[in-house]
Amino acid sequence: MKVFVTGATGFQGGKIAGALLNENHQVTTLKRDPNVGIPAMEGIEVIQGGLENKESLATAMKGVQAAIYSFPLIFDMELTKTYTANFIAAAKQRSVSLVIFNTTFHLAKEETGFLALDLKVAMKKQFDASGLNVITLAPDTYIDNISAPWSIPVILEHKIVPYPIAPDKKLPWISHSDLGKYVAKALSKPELAGKTLPIGGSLISGNEITAAIAAEIGQELNFVSVPVNEFEQQLAPGFGAIAAKEIANLYRFIEQNHNEFVDKDYEKTNQLLGIQPQSLNDWASSVNWTVS
């Protein structure tokens, strides 16, 4: 089918688009300036524009049967509601049969006081009221954050794996590659519209991740639990103060609500979609642990 994917030139959206192309779907996306930043992978149709532009959204959704909505790292409630309303309006205008709402992180049952999480609650309410057929996929912690381009040099040079979680507490992790596979599978299950499905659920600790990386690269490594306040300070130069605070708030929420993450029925989702997440060792083997 023809599928519209938000952010298909980014990390998450790119993996989603790649998974769809592997299933022989056609993919369209929006980009404000097609000549700036990461180019779209071969096979993706790029329409110039952004979520603020209703006309561009309607153009990008022309002839599509499904649309994937992953909201970017914007921490502004009014903009979030406006962009989501624009997406919903375009999907209704084009009679899109199925929408996959990727919450990009844990979806709380109600407002938490943390803007990063409350944005997701607000978007879910908009989709619930939209009248569209929507499957909501809720991933949690991304293991690819540990192998990000800026993280690998730290691991190799300092022999540490730093992250803002406790070293021995198990958390549900998901790779961007698996996220793409879950989305592709959900597209083939329109009967699941109306459901919110937790995805991923590989329950592993920071120490276990470190051991897997150490085995893969043949070096001894130690996991370092970074205090969340320090983590926020590290993010600020690259992301800005507001984004750094809200990204850090995700980990503050994890600290305060650990059971909400580990008690989800991930296995039920895996059965419904007929998918199994990659193993920790398979993930470690898929990463290029070198500095380019």
PDB file of C-alpha atoms in Angstrom:
ATOM      1  CA  MET A   1       0.000   0.000   0.000  1.00  0.00           C
ATOM      2  CA  LYS A   2       0.986   3.645  -0.129  1.00  0.00           C
ATOM      3  CA  VAL A   3       1.918   4.953   3.333  1.00  0.00           C
ATOM      4  CA  PHE A   4       2.679   8.429   4.658  1.00  0.00           C
ATOM      5  CA  VAL A   5       5.378   8.493   7.363  1.00  0.00           C
ATOM      6  CA  THR A   6       6.265  11.555   9.423  1.00  0.00           C
ATOM      7  CA  GLY A   7       9.990  12.146   9.909  1.00  0.00           C
ATOM      8  CA  ALA A   8      11.109   9.487   7.438  1.00  0.00           C
ATOM      9  CA  THR A   9      14.522  11.143   7.158  1.00  0.00           C
ATOM     10  CA  GLY A  10      15.154  10.909  10.925  1.00  0.00           C
ATOM     11  CA  PHE A  11      16.368   8.071  13.152  1.00  0.00           C
ATOM     12  CA  GLN A  12      13.002   6.560  14.102  1.00  0.00           C
ATOM     13  CA  GLY A  13      11.040   7.548  11.024  1.00  0.00           C
ATOM     14  CA  GLY A  14      13.851   6.307   8.802  1.00  0.00           C
ATOM     15  CA  LYS A  15      13.758   2.852  10.369  1.00  0.00           C
ATOM     16  CA  ILE A  16       9.971   2.790  10.056  1.00  0.00           C
ATOM     17  CA  ALA A  17      10.178   3.827   6.401  1.00  0.00           C
ATOM     18  CA  GLY A  18      12.888   1.241   5.754  1.00  0.00           C
ATOM     19  CA  ALA A  19      10.762  -1.533   7.259  1.00  0.00           C
ATOM     20  CA  LEU A  20       7.823  -0.495   5.085  1.00  0.00           C
ATOM     21  CA  LEU A  21       9.953  -0.403   1.934  1.00  0.00           C
ATOM     22  CA  ASN A  22      11.193  -3.900   2.805  1.00  0.00           C
ATOM     23  CA  GLU A  23       7.536  -4.993   2.774  1.00  0.00           C
ATOM     24  CA  ASN A  24       7.160  -3.428  -0.709  1.00  0.00           C
ATOM     25  CA  HIS A  25       4.994  -0.529   0.483  1.00  0.00           C
ATOM     26  CA  GLN A  26       5.325   2.897  -1.142  1.00  0.00           C
ATOM     27  CA  VAL A  27       6.390   5.634   1.293  1.00  0.00           C
ATOM     28  CA  THR A  28       5.833   9.380   1.221  1.00  0.00           C
ATOM     29  CA  THR A  29       7.074  11.918   3.765  1.00  0.00           C
ATOM     30  CA  LEU A  30       7.367  15.638   4.421  1.00  0.00           C
ATOM     31  CA  LYS A  31      10.580  17.648   4.682  1.00  0.00           C
ATOM     32  CA  ARG A  32      10.791  21.421   4.985  1.00  0.00           C
ATOM     33  CA  ASP A  33      13.903  21.584   2.803  1.00  0.00           C
ATOM     34  CA  PRO A  34      14.711  18.393   0.863  1.00  0.00           C
ATOM     35  CA  ASN A  35      18.270  19.641   0.292  1.00  0.00           C
ATOM     36  CA  VAL A  36      19.165  20.093   3.975  1.00  0.00           C
ATOM     37  CA  GLY A  37      20.060  17.460   6.555  1.00  0.00           C
ATOM     38  CA  ILE A  38      19.889  13.690   6.149  1.00  0.00           C
ATOM     39  CA  PRO A  39      18.682  12.784   2.641  1.00  0.00           C
ATOM     40  CA  ALA A  40      15.735  10.453   2.260  1.00  0.00           C
ATOM     41  CA  MET A  41      16.596   6.856   1.451  1.00  0.00           C
ATOM     42  CA  GLU A  42      16.003   5.652  -2.069  1.00  0.00           C
ATOM     43  CA  GLY A  43      12.378   4.881  -2.784  1.00  0.00           C
ATOM     44  CA  ILE A  44      10.817   7.542  -0.540  1.00  0.00           C
ATOM     45  CA  GLU A  45       8.765  10.287  -2.154  1.00  0.00           C
ATOM     46  CA  VAL A  46       9.537  13.593  -0.410  1.00  0.00           C
ATOM     47  CA  ILE A  47       6.992  16.427  -0.363  1.00  0.00           C
ATOM     48  CA  GLN A  48       8.277  19.825   0.707  1.00  0.00           C
ATOM     49  CA  GLY A  49       6.600  21.093   3.865  1.00  0.00           C
ATOM     50  CA  GLY A  50       6.067  20.421   7.564  1.00  0.00           C
ATOM     51  CA  LEU A  51       3.354  19.523  10.045  1.00  0.00           C
ATOM     52  CA  GLU A  52       2.446  23.212  10.319  1.00  0.00           C
ATOM     53  CA  ASN A  53       1.367  23.212   6.650  1.00  0.00           C
ATOM     54  CA  LYS A  54      -2.073  21.703   6.050  1.00  0.00           C
ATOM     55  CA  GLU A  55      -1.731  21.896   2.282  1.00  0.00           C
ATOM     56  CA  SER A  56       1.591  20.020   2.303  1.00  0.00           C
ATOM     57  CA  LEU A  57       0.117  17.338   4.554  1.00  0.00           C
ATOM     58  CA  ALA A  58      -2.864  16.908   2.256  1.00  0.00           C
ATOM     59  CA  THR A  59      -0.545  16.651  -0.749  1.00  0.00           C
ATOM     60  CA  ALA A  60       1.684  14.081   0.974  1.00  0.00           C
ATOM     61  CA  MET A  61      -1.352  11.977   1.917  1.00  0.00           C
ATOM     62  CA  LYS A  62      -2.916  11.957  -1.525  1.00  0.00           C
ATOM     63  CA  GLY A  63      -3.673   8.370  -2.476  1.00  0.00           C
ATOM     64  CA  VAL A  64      -2.298   6.835   0.727  1.00  0.00           C
ATOM     65  CA  GLN A  65      -4.079   4.007   2.510  1.00  0.00           C
ATOM     66  CA  ALA A  66      -2.265   4.399   5.822  1.00  0.00           C
ATOM     67  CA  ALA A  67      -0.335   7.057   7.732  1.00  0.00           C
ATOM     68  CA  ILE A  68       2.265   6.757  10.502  1.00  0.00           C
ATOM     69  CA  TYR A  69       2.449   9.571  13.053  1.00  0.00           C
ATOM     70  CA  SER A  70       5.579   9.940  15.191  1.00  0.00           C
ATOM     71  CA  PHE A  71       5.820  13.368  16.791  1.00  0.00           C
ATOM     72  CA  PRO A  72       9.238  15.090  16.694  1.00  0.00           C
ATOM     73  CA  LEU A  73      11.198  16.349  19.714  1.00  0.00           C
ATOM     74  CA  ILE A  74       9.086  19.489  20.169  1.00  0.00           C
ATOM     75  CA  PHE A  75       8.080  20.421  23.702  1.00  0.00           C
ATOM     76  CA  ASP A  76       5.256  22.891  23.235  1.00  0.00           C
ATOM     77  CA  MET A  77       1.677  21.882  24.070  1.00  0.00           C
ATOM     78  CA  GLU A  78      -0.049  24.309  21.687  1.00  0.00           C
ATOM     79  CA  LEU A  79       2.197  23.422  18.755  1.00  0.00           C
ATOM     80  CA  THR A  80       1.725  19.731  19.498  1.00  0.00           C
ATOM     81  CA  LYS A  81      -2.048  20.045  19.451  1.00  0.00           C
ATOM     82  CA  THR A  82      -1.977  22.187  16.308  1.00  0.00           C
ATOM     83  CA  TYR A  83       0.320  19.858  14.374  1.00  0.00           C
ATOM     84  CA  THR A  84      -1.675  16.804  15.434  1.00  0.00           C
ATOM     85  CA  ALA A  85      -4.936  18.498  14.445  1.00  0.00           C
ATOM     86  CA  ASN A  86      -3.412  19.313  11.034  1.00  0.00           C
ATOM     87  CA  PHE A  87      -2.371  15.681  10.576  1.00  0.00           C
ATOM     88  CA  ILE A  88      -5.831  14.432  11.577  1.00  0.00           C
ATOM     89  CA  ALA A  89      -7.557  16.894   9.234  1.00  0.00           C
ATOM     90  CA  ALA A  90      -5.391  15.824   6.285  1.00  0.00           C
ATOM     91  CA  ALA A  91      -5.953  12.137   7.036  1.00  0.00           C
ATOM     92  CA  LYS A  92      -9.715  12.693   7.111  1.00  0.00           C
ATOM     93  CA  GLN A  93      -9.618  14.809   3.943  1.00  0.00           C
ATOM     94  CA  ARG A  94      -7.804  11.995   2.132  1.00  0.00           C
ATOM     95  CA  SER A  95      -9.944   9.249   3.712  1.00  0.00           C
ATOM     96  CA  VAL A  96      -6.896   7.448   5.122  1.00  0.00           C
ATOM     97  CA  SER A  97      -8.032   3.968   6.145  1.00  0.00           C
ATOM     98  CA  LEU A  98      -5.600   3.366   9.018  1.00  0.00           C
ATOM     99  CA  VAL A  99      -3.371   5.505  11.227  1.00  0.00           C
ATOM    100  CA  ILE A 100      -0.535   4.173  13.367  1.00  0.00           C
ATOM    101  CA  PHE A 101       0.199   6.544  16.245  1.00  0.00           C
ATOM    102  CA  ASN A 102       3.719   5.878  17.512  1.00  0.00           C
ATOM    103  CA  THR A 103       3.852   7.535  20.947  1.00  0.00           C
ATOM    104  CA  THR A 104       7.695   7.317  20.810  1.00  0.00           C
ATOM    105  CA  PHE A 105       7.763   6.610  24.564  1.00  0.00           C
ATOM    106  CA  HIS A 106       5.601   5.374  27.424  1.00  0.00           C
ATOM    107  CA  LEU A 107       1.973   6.538  27.214  1.00  0.00           C
ATOM    108  CA  ALA A 108       0.744   7.520  30.680  1.00  0.00           C
ATOM    109  CA  LYS A 109      -2.906   6.923  31.600  1.00  0.00           C
ATOM    110  CA  GLU A 110      -3.325  10.551  32.676  1.00  0.00           C
ATOM    111  CA  GLU A 111      -1.331  13.760  32.935  1.00  0.00           C
ATOM    112  CA  THR A 112       1.875  13.428  34.939  1.00  0.00           C
ATOM    113  CA  GLY A 113       3.088  17.007  35.361  1.00  0.00           C
ATOM    114  CA  PHE A 114       5.976  16.232  32.997  1.00  0.00           C
ATOM    115  CA  LEU A 115       5.376  18.029  29.693  1.00  0.00           C
ATOM    116  CA  ALA A 116       7.234  15.389  27.648  1.00  0.00           C
ATOM    117  CA  LEU A 117       4.717  12.772  28.784  1.00  0.00           C
ATOM    118  CA  ASP A 118       1.646  14.993  28.915  1.00  0.00           C
ATOM    119  CA  LEU A 119       2.091  15.850  25.229  1.00  0.00           C
ATOM    120  CA  LYS A 120       1.539  12.182  24.427  1.00  0.00           C
ATOM    121  CA  VAL A 121      -1.588  12.048  26.581  1.00  0.00           C
ATOM    122  CA  ALA A 122      -2.955  15.102  24.742  1.00  0.00           C
ATOM    123  CA  MET A 123      -2.235  13.623  21.308  1.00  0.00           C
ATOM    124  CA  LYS A 124      -3.904  10.351  22.270  1.00  0.00           C
ATOM    125  CA  LYS A 125      -7.062  12.261  23.251  1.00  0.00           C
ATOM    126  CA  GLN A 126      -7.038  14.004  19.872  1.00  0.00           C
ATOM    127  CA  PHE A 127      -6.772  10.702  18.022  1.00  0.00           C
ATOM    128  CA  ASP A 128      -9.471   9.120  20.204  1.00  0.00           C
ATOM    129  CA  ALA A 129     -11.839  11.950  19.269  1.00  0.00           C
ATOM    130  CA  SER A 130     -10.882  12.005  15.580  1.00  0.00           C
ATOM    131  CA  GLY A 131     -13.104   9.245  14.244  1.00  0.00           C
ATOM    132  CA  LEU A 132     -10.108   7.750  12.428  1.00  0.00           C
ATOM    133  CA  ASN A 133      -9.109   4.101  12.671  1.00  0.00           C
ATOM    134  CA  VAL A 134      -6.028   4.354  14.891  1.00  0.00           C
ATOM    135  CA  ILE A 135      -3.684   1.732  16.313  1.00  0.00           C
ATOM    136  CA  THR A 136      -1.511   3.203  19.064  1.00  0.00           C
ATOM    137  CA  LEU A 137       1.929   1.671  19.515  1.00  0.00           C
ATOM    138  CA  ALA A 138       3.733   2.594  22.742  1.00  0.00           C
ATOM    139  CA  PRO A 139       7.468   1.813  22.865  1.00  0.00           C
ATOM    140  CA  ASP A 140       9.637   2.633  25.870  1.00  0.00           C
ATOM    141  CA  THR A 141      13.403   3.024  26.207  1.00  0.00           C
ATOM    142  CA  TYR A 142      15.461   2.970  22.985  1.00  0.00           C
ATOM    143  CA  ILE A 143      18.548   0.812  23.182  1.00  0.00           C
ATOM    144  CA  ASP A 144      19.939   2.642  20.135  1.00  0.00           C
ATOM    145  CA  ASN A 145      20.475   5.689  22.370  1.00  0.00           C
ATOM    146  CA  ILE A 146      23.368   3.749  23.881  1.00  0.00           C
ATOM    147  CA  SER A 147      24.941   3.213  20.446  1.00  0.00           C
ATOM    148  CA  ALA A 148      24.302   6.740  19.138  1.00  0.00           C
ATOM    149  CA  PRO A 149      27.163   8.330  17.134  1.00  0.00           C
ATOM    150  CA  TRP A 150      28.075  10.552  20.107  1.00  0.00           C
ATOM    151  CA  SER A 151      27.973   7.607  22.552  1.00  0.00           C
ATOM    152  CA  ILE A 152      30.272   5.120  20.846  1.00  0.00           C
ATOM    153  CA  PRO A 153      33.428   7.273  21.199  1.00  0.00           C
ATOM    154  CA  VAL A 154      32.797   7.540  24.968  1.00  0.00           C
ATOM    155  CA  ILE A 155      32.401   3.769  25.242  1.00  0.00           C
ATOM    156  CA  LEU A 156      35.560   3.041  23.268  1.00  0.00           C
ATOM    157  CA  GLU A 157      37.782   5.734  24.775  1.00  0.00           C
ATOM    158  CA  HIS A 158      36.711   5.584  28.413  1.00  0.00           C
ATOM    159  CA  LYS A 159      35.628   1.928  28.631  1.00  0.00           C
ATOM    160  CA  ILE A 160      32.300   2.905  30.177  1.00  0.00           C
ATOM    161  CA  VAL A 161      28.644   2.753  29.177  1.00  0.00           C
ATOM    162  CA  PRO A 162      27.019   5.827  30.775  1.00  0.00           C
ATOM    163  CA  TYR A 163      23.222   6.128  31.001  1.00  0.00           C
ATOM    164  CA  PRO A 164      20.690   7.735  33.393  1.00  0.00           C
ATOM    165  CA  ILE A 165      19.277   4.516  34.852  1.00  0.00           C
ATOM    166  CA  ALA A 166      20.143   2.222  37.760  1.00  0.00           C
ATOM    167  CA  PRO A 167      22.717  -0.416  36.740  1.00  0.00           C
ATOM    168  CA  ASP A 168      20.813  -3.495  37.889  1.00  0.00           C
ATOM    169  CA  LYS A 169      17.140  -2.562  37.368  1.00  0.00           C
ATOM    170  CA  LYS A 170      15.591  -4.246  34.357  1.00  0.00           C
ATOM    171  CA  LEU A 171      13.734  -2.013  31.920  1.00  0.00           C
ATOM    172  CA  PRO A 172      11.903  -2.691  28.647  1.00  0.00           C
ATOM    173  CA  TRP A 173      14.126  -1.738  25.714  1.00  0.00           C
ATOM    174  CA  ILE A 174      13.402  -1.563  22.004  1.00  0.00           C
ATOM    175  CA  SER A 175      15.615  -0.904  18.987  1.00  0.00           C
ATOM    176  CA  HIS A 176      14.622   1.452  16.187  1.00  0.00           C
ATOM    177  CA  SER A 177      14.885  -1.521  13.852  1.00  0.00           C
ATOM    178  CA  ASP A 178      12.297  -3.439  15.884  1.00  0.00           C
ATOM    179  CA  LEU A 179      10.091  -0.337  16.075  1.00  0.00           C
ATOM    180  CA  GLY A 180       9.950  -0.354  12.281  1.00  0.00           C
ATOM    181  CA  LYS A 181       9.024  -4.032  12.254  1.00  0.00           C
ATOM    182  CA  TYR A 182       6.197  -3.504  14.768  1.00  0.00           C
ATOM    183  CA  VAL A 183       4.770  -0.668  12.679  1.00  0.00           C
ATOM    184  CA  ALA A 184       4.951  -2.731   9.484  1.00  0.00           C
ATOM    185  CA  LYS A 185       3.169  -5.628  11.177  1.00  0.00           C
ATOM    186  CA  ALA A 186       0.486  -3.347  12.629  1.00  0.00           C
ATOM    187  CA  LEU A 187      -0.342  -2.116   9.119  1.00  0.00           C
ATOM    188  CA  SER A 188      -1.444  -5.633   8.245  1.00  0.00           C
ATOM    189  CA  LYS A 189      -3.778  -5.790  11.275  1.00  0.00           C
ATOM    190  CA  PRO A 190      -6.453  -3.099  10.714  1.00  0.00           C
ATOM    191  CA  GLU A 191      -8.768  -5.062  13.000  1.00  0.00           C
ATOM    192  CA  LEU A 192      -6.640  -3.815  15.921  1.00  0.00           C
ATOM    193  CA  ALA A 193      -7.822  -0.215  15.391  1.00  0.00           C
ATOM    194  CA  GLY A 194      -8.771   1.340  18.712  1.00  0.00           C
ATOM    195  CA  LYS A 195      -6.177  -0.611  20.669  1.00  0.00           C
ATOM    196  CA  THR A 196      -3.114   0.710  22.488  1.00  0.00           C
ATOM    197  CA  LEU A 197      -0.301  -1.822  22.338  1.00  0.00           C
ATOM    198  CA  PRO A 198       2.957  -1.723  24.337  1.00  0.00           C
ATOM    199  CA  ILE A 199       5.798  -2.829  22.071  1.00  0.00           C
ATOM    200  CA  GLY A 200       9.307  -4.113  22.650  1.00  0.00           C
ATOM    201  CA  GLY A 201       9.617  -5.324  26.184  1.00  0.00           C
ATOM    202  CA  SER A 202      13.081  -6.845  26.187  1.00  0.00           C
ATOM    203  CA  LEU A 203      13.559  -6.616  29.967  1.00  0.00           C
ATOM    204  CA  ILE A 204      17.271  -6.121  30.552  1.00  0.00           C
ATOM    205  CA  SER A 205      19.499  -4.081  32.851  1.00  0.00           C
ATOM    206  CA  GLY A 206      22.254  -1.590  32.152  1.00  0.00           C
ATOM    207  CA  ASN A 207      24.799  -4.108  33.402  1.00  0.00           C
ATOM    208  CA  GLU A 208      23.508  -6.728  30.954  1.00  0.00           C
ATOM    209  CA  ILE A 209      23.670  -4.291  28.042  1.00  0.00           C
ATOM    210  CA  THR A 210      27.237  -3.429  29.021  1.00  0.00           C
ATOM    211  CA  ALA A 211      28.208  -7.100  29.166  1.00  0.00           C
ATOM    212  CA  ALA A 212      26.771  -7.687  25.687  1.00  0.00           C
ATOM    213  CA  ILE A 213      28.688  -4.743  24.223  1.00  0.00           C
ATOM    214  CA  ALA A 214      31.882  -5.844  25.987  1.00  0.00           C
ATOM    215  CA  ALA A 215      31.545  -9.340  24.524  1.00  0.00           C
ATOM    216  CA  GLU A 216      30.955  -7.922  21.056  1.00  0.00           C
ATOM    217  CA  ILE A 217      33.956  -5.574  21.016  1.00  0.00           C
ATOM    218  CA  GLY A 218      36.243  -7.793  23.102  1.00  0.00           C
ATOM    219  CA  GLN A 219      36.963  -5.167  25.747  1.00  0.00           C
ATOM    220  CA  GLU A 220      36.175  -4.882  29.442  1.00  0.00           C
ATOM    221  CA  LEU A 221      33.534  -2.218  30.109  1.00  0.00           C
ATOM    222  CA  ASN A 222      31.743  -0.823  33.139  1.00  0.00           C
ATOM    223  CA  PHE A 223      28.225   0.570  33.301  1.00  0.00           C
ATOM    224  CA  VAL A 224      28.039   4.048  34.845  1.00  0.00           C
ATOM    225  CA  SER A 225      24.723   5.278  36.221  1.00  0.00           C
ATOM    226  CA  VAL A 226      24.534   8.993  35.339  1.00  0.00           C
ATOM    227  CA  PRO A 227      22.462  11.148  37.752  1.00  0.00           C
ATOM    228  CA  VAL A 228      19.484  12.547  35.848  1.00  0.00           C
ATOM    229  CA  ASN A 229      20.348  16.160  36.728  1.00  0.00           C
ATOM    230  CA  GLU A 230      23.841  15.648  35.327  1.00  0.00           C
ATOM    231  CA  PHE A 231      22.356  13.983  32.240  1.00  0.00           C
ATOM    232  CA  GLU A 232      20.175  17.058  31.693  1.00  0.00           C
ATOM    233  CA  GLN A 233      23.216  19.333  31.912  1.00  0.00           C
ATOM    234  CA  GLN A 234      25.040  17.192  29.348  1.00  0.00           C
ATOM    235  CA  LEU A 235      22.132  17.437  26.892  1.00  0.00           C
ATOM    236  CA  ALA A 236      21.592  21.187  27.199  1.00  0.00           C
ATOM    237  CA  PRO A 237      24.373  22.396  24.841  1.00  0.00           C
ATOM    238  CA  GLY A 238      23.174  20.199  21.985  1.00  0.00           C
ATOM    239  CA  PHE A 239      19.411  20.187  22.517  1.00  0.00           C
ATOM    240  CA  GLY A 240      18.709  23.451  24.345  1.00  0.00           C
ATOM    241  CA  ALA A 241      17.557  23.929  27.919  1.00  0.00           C
ATOM    242  CA  ILE A 242      13.872  23.099  27.423  1.00  0.00           C
ATOM    243  CA  ALA A 243      14.439  19.920  25.401  1.00  0.00           C
ATOM    244  CA  ALA A 244      17.189  18.793  27.785  1.00  0.00           C
ATOM    245  CA  LYS A 245      14.860  19.212  30.759  1.00  0.00           C
ATOM    246  CA  GLU A 246      11.997  17.322  29.125  1.00  0.00           C
ATOM    247  CA  ILE A 247      14.168  14.465  27.838  1.00  0.00           C
ATOM    248  CA  ALA A 248      15.619  14.158  31.338  1.00  0.00           C
ATOM    249  CA  ASN A 249      12.074  14.164  32.741  1.00  0.00           C
ATOM    250  CA  LEU A 250      11.430  10.900  30.893  1.00  0.00           C
ATOM    251  CA  TYR A 251      14.114   9.298  33.041  1.00  0.00           C
ATOM    252  CA  ARG A 252      12.829  10.996  36.187  1.00  0.00           C
ATOM    253  CA  PHE A 253       9.488   9.381  35.423  1.00  0.00           C
ATOM    254  CA  ILE A 254      11.156   5.999  34.934  1.00  0.00           C
ATOM    255  CA  GLU A 255      12.827   6.334  38.345  1.00  0.00           C
ATOM    256  CA  GLN A 256       9.518   7.151  40.017  1.00  0.00           C
ATOM    257  CA  ASN A 257       7.288   4.671  38.165  1.00  0.00           C
ATOM    258  CA  HIS A 258       9.456   1.648  37.391  1.00  0.00           C
ATOM    259  CA  ASN A 259       6.623  -0.879  37.806  1.00  0.00           C
ATOM    260  CA  GLU A 260       4.508   0.819  35.129  1.00  0.00           C
ATOM    261  CA  PHE A 261       7.154  -0.111  32.596  1.00  0.00           C
ATOM    262  CA  VAL A 262       7.896  -3.706  33.561  1.00  0.00           C
ATOM    263  CA  ASP A 263       4.289  -4.762  34.213  1.00  0.00           C
ATOM    264  CA  LYS A 264       2.992  -4.230  30.661  1.00  0.00           C
ATOM    265  CA  ASP A 265       1.796  -7.218  28.636  1.00  0.00           C
ATOM    266  CA  TYR A 266       4.391  -7.039  25.873  1.00  0.00           C
ATOM    267  CA  GLU A 267       4.020 -10.728  25.090  1.00  0.00           C
ATOM    268  CA  LYS A 268       0.342 -10.281  24.215  1.00  0.00           C
ATOM    269  CA  THR A 269       1.322  -7.635  21.650  1.00  0.00           C
ATOM    270  CA  ASN A 270       3.985  -9.937  20.235  1.00  0.00           C
ATOM    271  CA  GLN A 271       1.374 -12.654  19.802  1.00  0.00           C
ATOM    272  CA  LEU A 272      -1.170 -10.293  18.220  1.00  0.00           C
ATOM    273  CA  LEU A 273       1.372  -8.995  15.701  1.00  0.00           C
ATOM    274  CA  GLY A 274       3.320 -12.216  15.239  1.00  0.00           C
ATOM    275  CA  ILE A 275       6.663 -10.655  16.056  1.00  0.00           C
ATOM    276  CA  GLN A 276       9.514 -11.279  18.481  1.00  0.00           C
ATOM    277  CA  PRO A 277      12.028  -8.559  19.409  1.00  0.00           C
ATOM    278  CA  GLN A 278      15.659  -9.160  18.548  1.00  0.00           C
ATOM    279  CA  SER A 279      17.829 -10.514  21.325  1.00  0.00           C
ATOM    280  CA  LEU A 280      20.323  -8.339  23.187  1.00  0.00           C
ATOM    281  CA  ASN A 281      23.238 -10.161  21.560  1.00  0.00           C
ATOM    282  CA  ASP A 282      21.700  -9.754  18.106  1.00  0.00           C
ATOM    283  CA  TRP A 283      21.336  -6.021  18.724  1.00  0.00           C
ATOM    284  CA  ALA A 284      24.955  -5.727  19.904  1.00  0.00           C
ATOM    285  CA  SER A 285      26.118  -7.615  16.781  1.00  0.00           C
ATOM    286  CA  SER A 286      24.113  -5.278  14.506  1.00  0.00           C
ATOM    287  CA  VAL A 287      25.939  -2.146  15.702  1.00  0.00           C
ATOM    288  CA  ASN A 288      29.115  -0.862  14.078  1.00  0.00           C
ATOM    289  CA  TRP A 289      31.238  -0.293  17.215  1.00  0.00           C
ATOM    290  CA  THR A 290      33.847   1.843  15.508  1.00  0.00           C
ATOM    291  CA  VAL A 291      34.482   5.575  15.327  1.00  0.00           C
ATOM    292  CA  SER A 292      34.102   6.857  11.785  1.00  0.00           C
TER     293      SER A 292
END
